[in-house]
PDB file of C-alpha atoms in Angstrom:
ATOM      1  CA  MET P 199     -25.819  29.899  11.400  1.00 57.00           C
ATOM      2  CA  PHE P 200     -27.969  27.124  12.745  1.00 64.00           C
ATOM      3  CA  ILE P 201     -28.336  23.853  10.783  1.00 74.00           C
ATOM      4  CA  SER P 202     -28.910  20.280  11.755  1.00 77.00           C
ATOM      5  CA  PHE P 203     -26.189  17.713  11.394  1.00 79.00           C
ATOM      6  CA  GLN P 204     -28.473  15.727   9.192  1.00 80.00           C
ATOM      7  CA  ASP P 205     -29.033  18.645   6.946  1.00 83.00           C
ATOM      8  CA  LEU P 206     -25.389  19.477   6.871  1.00 80.00           C
ATOM      9  CA  GLU P 207     -24.526  15.858   6.016  1.00 83.00           C
ATOM     10  CA  VAL P 208     -26.720  16.009   2.908  1.00 86.00           C
ATOM     11  CA  GLU P 209     -25.752  19.504   1.906  1.00 86.00           C
ATOM     12  CA  ILE P 210     -21.952  18.948   1.965  1.00 86.00           C
ATOM     13  CA  ASP P 211     -21.963  15.110   1.443  1.00 86.00           C
ATOM     14  CA  ILE P 212     -19.752  14.300   4.437  1.00 85.00           C
ATOM     15  CA  PRO P 213     -20.565  11.271   6.648  1.00 86.00           C
ATOM     16  CA  LEU P 214     -22.359  12.135   9.883  1.00 83.00           C
ATOM     17  CA  GLU P 215     -19.574  10.553  12.064  1.00 86.00           C
ATOM     18  CA  THR P 216     -16.970  12.806  10.378  1.00 86.00           C
ATOM     19  CA  LEU P 217     -19.224  15.910  10.931  1.00 82.00           C
ATOM     20  CA  LEU P 218     -19.679  15.078  14.568  1.00 82.00           C
ATOM     21  CA  MET P 219     -15.888  14.718  15.173  1.00 85.00           C
ATOM     22  CA  ALA P 220     -15.264  17.993  13.332  1.00 85.00           C
ATOM     23  CA  ALA P 221     -17.984  19.732  15.398  1.00 82.00           C
ATOM     24  CA  GLY P 222     -16.477  18.347  18.649  1.00 82.00           C
ATOM     25  CA  THR P 223     -13.151  19.782  17.640  1.00 86.00           C
ATOM     26  CA  LEU P 224     -14.664  23.162  16.815  1.00 82.00           C
ATOM     27  CA  VAL P 225     -16.439  23.229  20.208  1.00 78.00           C
ATOM     28  CA  GLU P 226     -13.219  22.228  21.979  1.00 83.00           C
ATOM     29  CA  TRP P 227     -11.323  25.056  20.264  1.00 86.00           C
ATOM     30  CA  HIS P 228     -14.098  27.506  21.114  1.00 78.00           C
ATOM     31  CA  LEU P 229     -14.871  28.089  17.508  1.00 80.00           C
ATOM     32  CA  GLY P 230     -18.353  26.768  17.496  1.00 76.00           C
ATOM     33  CA  ILE P 231     -21.317  25.609  19.637  1.00 76.00           C
ATOM     34  CA  ILE P 232     -23.691  22.775  19.374  1.00 75.00           C
ATOM     35  CA  SER P 233     -27.229  23.661  20.468  1.00 75.00           C
ATOM     36  CA  GLU P 234     -30.197  21.446  20.842  1.00 75.00           C
ATOM     37  CA  THR P 235     -33.356  22.249  18.853  1.00 80.00           C
ATOM     38  CA  ILE P 236     -35.129  25.172  20.431  1.00 86.00           C
ATOM     39  CA  SER P 237     -38.422  23.954  21.947  1.00 87.00           C
ATOM     40  CA  LYS P 238     -41.025  25.199  24.393  1.00 90.00           C
ATOM     41  CA  HIS P 239     -39.569  22.944  27.050  1.00 90.00           C
ATOM     42  CA  ASN P 240     -36.057  24.453  26.939  1.00 92.00           C
ATOM     43  CA  VAL P 241     -34.888  26.594  29.862  1.00 94.00           C
ATOM     44  CA  TYR P 242     -32.248  29.250  29.370  1.00 95.00           C
ATOM     45  CA  VAL P 243     -30.471  31.595  31.890  1.00 95.00           C
ATOM     46  CA  VAL P 244     -27.827  34.234  31.705  1.00 95.00           C
ATOM     47  CA  SER P 245     -24.393  32.586  31.538  1.00 93.00           C
ATOM     48  CA  PRO P 246     -22.374  33.166  34.706  1.00 92.00           C
ATOM     49  CA  THR P 247     -19.427  34.036  32.363  1.00 89.00           C
ATOM     50  CA  ALA P 248     -21.310  36.537  30.268  1.00 87.00           C
ATOM     51  CA  ASP P 249     -19.616  39.952  29.775  1.00 83.00           C
ATOM     52  CA  ILE P 250     -22.616  42.156  30.578  1.00 81.00           C
ATOM     53  CA  ALA P 251     -20.736  45.151  31.793  1.00 83.00           C
ATOM     54  CA  VAL P 252     -22.111  48.552  30.577  1.00 79.00           C
ATOM     55  CA  GLY P 253     -19.962  49.567  27.633  1.00 81.00           C
ATOM     56  CA  SER P 254     -19.269  46.046  26.628  1.00 84.00           C
ATOM     57  CA  PRO P 255     -18.809  45.721  22.835  1.00 88.00           C
ATOM     58  CA  LEU P 256     -21.743  43.257  22.940  1.00 88.00           C
ATOM     59  CA  TYR P 257     -24.034  46.269  23.552  1.00 85.00           C
ATOM     60  CA  PHE P 258     -22.985  47.724  20.209  1.00 85.00           C
ATOM     61  CA  GLU P 259     -23.281  44.330  18.430  1.00 88.00           C
ATOM     62  CA  PHE P 260     -26.758  43.873  19.944  1.00 87.00           C
ATOM     63  CA  GLU P 261     -27.826  47.334  18.671  1.00 83.00           C
ATOM     64  CA  LYS P 262     -26.690  46.390  15.217  1.00 84.00           C
ATOM     65  CA  PHE P 263     -28.569  43.033  15.469  1.00 84.00           C
ATOM     66  CA  SER P 264     -31.741  44.539  16.909  1.00 81.00           C
ATOM     67  CA  GLY P 265     -31.945  47.120  14.162  1.00 76.00           C
ATOM     68  CA  ASN P 266     -33.401  44.248  11.982  1.00 69.00           C
ATOM     69  CA  VAL P 267     -36.199  43.714  14.451  1.00 67.00           C
ATOM     70  CA  ARG P 268     -39.445  45.141  12.988  1.00 58.00           C
ATOM     71  CA  ASP P 269     -42.049  45.882  15.559  1.00 53.00           C
ATOM     72  CA  ARG P 270     -40.256  46.248  18.875  1.00 58.00           C
ATOM     73  CA  ARG P 271     -36.844  47.430  19.946  1.00 62.00           C
ATOM     74  CA  TRP P 272     -35.342  44.974  22.438  1.00 76.00           C
ATOM     75  CA  SER P 273     -32.698  46.337  24.775  1.00 83.00           C
ATOM     76  CA  LEU P 274     -29.905  43.927  25.790  1.00 88.00           C
ATOM     77  CA  PRO P 275     -30.406  44.603  29.580  1.00 87.00           C
ATOM     78  CA  GLY P 276     -34.114  44.040  29.167  1.00 86.00           C
ATOM     79  CA  LEU P 277     -33.613  40.868  27.228  1.00 88.00           C
ATOM     80  CA  LEU P 278     -31.050  39.521  29.703  1.00 91.00           C
ATOM     81  CA  LEU P 279     -33.527  40.330  32.568  1.00 91.00           C
ATOM     82  CA  GLN P 280     -35.943  37.911  30.855  1.00 91.00           C
ATOM     83  CA  PHE P 281     -33.364  35.217  31.405  1.00 94.00           C
ATOM     84  CA  SER P 282     -32.251  36.142  34.937  1.00 93.00           C
ATOM     85  CA  ALA P 283     -34.405  33.336  36.403  1.00 93.00           C
ATOM     86  CA  PRO P 284     -34.932  29.841  34.814  1.00 93.00           C
ATOM     87  CA  GLN P 285     -38.231  29.297  33.123  1.00 93.00           C
ATOM     88  CA  THR P 286     -39.354  27.470  30.066  1.00 93.00           C
ATOM     89  CA  LEU P 287     -39.671  29.116  26.693  1.00 93.00           C
ATOM     90  CA  GLU P 288     -43.391  28.308  26.837  1.00 93.00           C
ATOM     91  CA  LYS P 289     -43.617  30.671  29.865  1.00 94.00           C
ATOM     92  CA  HIS P 290     -41.720  33.377  28.033  1.00 92.00           C
ATOM     93  CA  ARG P 291     -44.103  32.914  24.994  1.00 90.00           C
ATOM     94  CA  THR P 292     -47.114  33.252  27.172  1.00 91.00           C
ATOM     95  CA  ALA P 293     -45.780  36.395  28.792  1.00 88.00           C
ATOM     96  CA  LEU P 294     -45.441  37.957  25.303  1.00 85.00           C
ATOM     97  CA  GLY P 295     -49.203  37.538  24.630  1.00 84.00           C
ATOM     98  CA  GLY P 296     -50.670  36.275  21.433  1.00 75.00           C
ATOM     99  CA  SER P 297     -48.378  38.286  18.983  1.00 79.00           C
ATOM    100  CA  ALA P 298     -46.707  35.884  16.637  1.00 84.00           C
ATOM    101  CA  VAL P 299     -44.424  38.784  15.510  1.00 82.00           C
ATOM    102  CA  LEU P 300     -43.098  39.372  19.098  1.00 84.00           C
ATOM    103  CA  VAL P 301     -42.574  35.647  19.682  1.00 86.00           C
ATOM    104  CA  MET P 302     -40.582  35.307  16.411  1.00 86.00           C
ATOM    105  CA  GLU P 303     -38.504  38.420  17.415  1.00 86.00           C
ATOM    106  CA  PHE P 304     -37.886  36.972  20.816  1.00 89.00           C
ATOM    107  CA  ILE P 305     -36.684  33.618  19.343  1.00 89.00           C
ATOM    108  CA  ALA P 306     -34.426  35.560  16.921  1.00 88.00           C
ATOM    109  CA  CYS P 307     -32.923  37.489  19.897  1.00 90.00           C
ATOM    110  CA  LEU P 308     -32.600  34.189  21.807  1.00 91.00           C
ATOM    111  CA  ILE P 309     -30.632  32.676  18.941  1.00 89.00           C
ATOM    112  CA  TRP P 310     -28.372  35.730  18.976  1.00 90.00           C
ATOM    113  CA  LEU P 311     -27.800  35.353  22.737  1.00 92.00           C
ATOM    114  CA  ILE P 312     -27.006  31.619  22.403  1.00 91.00           C
ATOM    115  CA  ARG P 313     -24.574  32.236  19.453  1.00 87.00           C
ATOM    116  CA  ILE P 314     -22.803  35.047  21.443  1.00 89.00           C
ATOM    117  CA  GLY P 315     -22.729  32.897  24.619  1.00 89.00           C
ATOM    118  CA  LEU P 316     -24.714  35.231  26.889  1.00 92.00           C
ATOM    119  CA  VAL P 317     -27.277  32.551  27.786  1.00 94.00           C
ATOM    120  CA  ILE P 318     -26.852  28.935  28.519  1.00 93.00           C
ATOM    121  CA  GLN P 319     -29.391  26.059  28.448  1.00 92.00           C
ATOM    122  CA  LEU P 320     -30.277  24.442  31.687  1.00 94.00           C
ATOM    123  CA  LYS P 321     -31.170  20.672  31.430  1.00 93.00           C
ATOM    124  CA  THR P 322     -32.875  18.229  33.825  1.00 93.00           C
ATOM    125  CA  TYR P 323     -30.851  15.306  35.155  1.00 95.00           C
ATOM    126  CA  ILE P 324     -32.271  12.341  37.050  1.00 95.00           C
ATOM    127  CA  HIS P 325     -30.628  10.436  39.963  1.00 94.00           C
ATOM    128  CA  LEU P 326     -31.732   7.067  41.423  1.00 93.00           C
ATOM    129  CA  SER P 327     -31.759   7.822  45.168  1.00 90.00           C
ATOM    130  CA  LEU P 328     -30.635   4.386  46.419  1.00 86.00           C
ATOM    131  CA  PHE P 329     -27.098   5.602  47.267  1.00 79.00           C
ATOM    132  CA  ASP P 330     -25.911   3.050  49.763  1.00 83.00           C
ATOM    133  CA  TYR P 331     -26.781  -0.025  47.764  1.00 85.00           C
ATOM    134  CA  SER P 332     -24.798  -2.033  45.184  1.00 86.00           C
ATOM    135  CA  GLU P 333     -26.264  -2.383  41.720  1.00 82.00           C
ATOM    136  CA  GLN P 334     -27.572  -5.897  42.641  1.00 87.00           C
ATOM    137  CA  GLU P 335     -29.125  -4.692  45.874  1.00 90.00           C
ATOM    138  CA  GLN P 336     -30.676  -1.753  44.078  1.00 87.00           C
ATOM    139  CA  ALA P 337     -32.340  -4.133  41.638  1.00 85.00           C
ATOM    140  CA  ALA P 338     -33.602  -6.338  44.487  1.00 89.00           C
ATOM    141  CA  VAL P 339     -35.036  -3.386  46.356  1.00 90.00           C
ATOM    142  CA  LEU P 340     -36.751  -1.965  43.285  1.00 91.00           C
ATOM    143  CA  LYS P 341     -38.162  -5.364  42.310  1.00 91.00           C
ATOM    144  CA  GLU P 342     -39.565  -5.979  45.820  1.00 92.00           C
ATOM    145  CA  LYS P 343     -41.085  -2.508  45.978  1.00 91.00           C
ATOM    146  CA  TYR P 344     -42.293  -2.041  42.407  1.00 92.00           C
ATOM    147  CA  GLY P 345     -42.165  -5.402  40.660  1.00 88.00           C
ATOM    148  CA  SER P 346     -45.919  -5.705  40.188  1.00 91.00           C
ATOM    149  CA  ARG P 347     -46.346  -2.410  38.342  1.00 90.00           C
ATOM    150  CA  SER P 348     -47.104  -2.695  34.638  1.00 91.00           C
ATOM    151  CA  ASP P 349     -44.340  -0.093  33.717  1.00 91.00           C
ATOM    152  CA  PHE P 350     -41.721  -1.650  35.990  1.00 93.00           C
ATOM    153  CA  HIS P 351     -39.722  -3.205  33.143  1.00 92.00           C
ATOM    154  CA  ARG P 352     -39.703   0.139  31.212  1.00 93.00           C
ATOM    155  CA  PHE P 353     -38.514   1.797  34.544  1.00 94.00           C
ATOM    156  CA  LEU P 354     -35.704  -0.825  34.950  1.00 91.00           C
ATOM    157  CA  LYS P 355     -34.572  -0.243  31.318  1.00 92.00           C
ATOM    158  CA  LEU P 356     -34.301   3.470  32.024  1.00 94.00           C
ATOM    159  CA  THR P 357     -32.353   3.200  35.372  1.00 92.00           C
ATOM    160  CA  LYS P 358     -29.015   3.038  33.577  1.00 93.00           C
ATOM    161  CA  TYR P 359     -29.651   6.691  32.673  1.00 94.00           C
ATOM    162  CA  PHE P 360     -30.552   7.747  36.300  1.00 94.00           C
ATOM    163  CA  ASP P 361     -26.967   8.386  37.258  1.00 92.00           C
ATOM    164  CA  GLY P 362     -27.047  12.290  36.906  1.00 92.00           C
ATOM    165  CA  LYS P 363     -25.017  12.081  33.787  1.00 93.00           C
ATOM    166  CA  HIS P 364     -27.855  11.938  31.176  1.00 93.00           C
ATOM    167  CA  HIS P 365     -30.279  14.792  30.763  1.00 93.00           C
ATOM    168  CA  VAL P 366     -33.986  14.293  29.785  1.00 93.00           C
ATOM    169  CA  GLU P 367     -33.523  15.009  26.057  1.00 90.00           C
ATOM    170  CA  ASP P 368     -30.555  12.554  25.913  1.00 90.00           C
ATOM    171  CA  ILE P 369     -32.662   9.805  27.439  1.00 94.00           C
ATOM    172  CA  MET P 370     -35.573  10.610  25.186  1.00 92.00           C
ATOM    173  CA  TRP P 371     -33.306  10.353  22.106  1.00 86.00           C
ATOM    174  CA  ARG P 372     -31.479   7.249  23.194  1.00 90.00           C
ATOM    175  CA  GLU P 373     -34.676   5.386  24.200  1.00 92.00           C
ATOM    176  CA  ASN P 374     -36.907   6.841  21.531  1.00 90.00           C
ATOM    177  CA  CYS P 375     -39.503   7.825  24.073  1.00 91.00           C
ATOM    178  CA  THR P 376     -41.615  11.005  24.388  1.00 92.00           C
ATOM    179  CA  ARG P 377     -41.202  13.580  27.126  1.00 90.00           C
ATOM    180  CA  GLU P 378     -44.648  12.668  28.486  1.00 94.00           C
ATOM    181  CA  GLU P 379     -43.725   8.995  28.704  1.00 94.00           C
ATOM    182  CA  LEU P 380     -40.403   9.693  30.466  1.00 94.00           C
ATOM    183  CA  PHE P 381     -41.979  12.152  32.943  1.00 94.00           C
ATOM    184  CA  ARG P 382     -44.843   9.727  33.667  1.00 94.00           C
ATOM    185  CA  ILE P 383     -42.141   7.194  34.717  1.00 94.00           C
ATOM    186  CA  ILE P 384     -40.232   9.852  36.707  1.00 94.00           C
ATOM    187  CA  ASP P 385     -43.498  10.864  38.516  1.00 94.00           C
ATOM    188  CA  SER P 386     -44.573   7.253  39.076  1.00 92.00           C
ATOM    189  CA  TYR P 387     -41.258   6.420  40.774  1.00 94.00           C
ATOM    190  CA  SER P 388     -40.615   9.853  42.442  1.00 93.00           C
ATOM    191  CA  ASP P 389     -39.914   8.400  45.848  1.00 92.00           C
ATOM    192  CA  VAL P 390     -36.682   6.823  44.495  1.00 93.00           C
ATOM    193  CA  LEU P 391     -35.835   9.397  41.831  1.00 94.00           C
ATOM    194  CA  THR P 392     -34.370  12.925  42.244  1.00 93.00           C
ATOM    195  CA  THR P 393     -34.233  15.536  39.509  1.00 92.00           C
ATOM    196  CA  CYS P 394     -31.839  18.503  39.319  1.00 91.00           C
ATOM    197  CA  VAL P 395     -31.488  21.223  36.746  1.00 90.00           C
ATOM    198  CA  HIS P 396     -28.051  22.664  35.752  1.00 88.00           C
ATOM    199  CA  GLU P 397     -25.928  23.348  32.615  1.00 83.00           C
TER     200      GLU P 397
END
């Protein structure tokens, strides 16, 4: 079952902080997962720990699940092949053509794969590439090189997240900025920023 924390807070009348603590406990005990909203920018790949051996009970479970799919039978190996290389959901959607039914079935299959743990989401992390400088030296180098740019203060505000520990969606949420705004900054300062994609 997929539901947002905000909707759950309203539905069962439990404070959000309590819900988040309970969710964290369920994840720690491997009794639940927390997934970000599925969007066209998300990238999913087959989990390295996925049990995809022929004869796995997951094949039978998938056959039961896919029996509800109307227009096209998806096979588990064929579906996992779609996620063997990282690409955005937008690219998957484009490959399906213009059929809204196929796209909805594909998303339903993706949700099943996430719930079962056969695919994982890859996220983009950003690193400030001034490795051998102290924090004060970094600020001085950045100010000298970029201080005259109109977006420099916004860039400086974001540098606290460019430690490789915050993914793009986390930065967007914390700083209330759009993907386009964040990537404009990343592109503008690409000579001192490095991006990497991982779980």
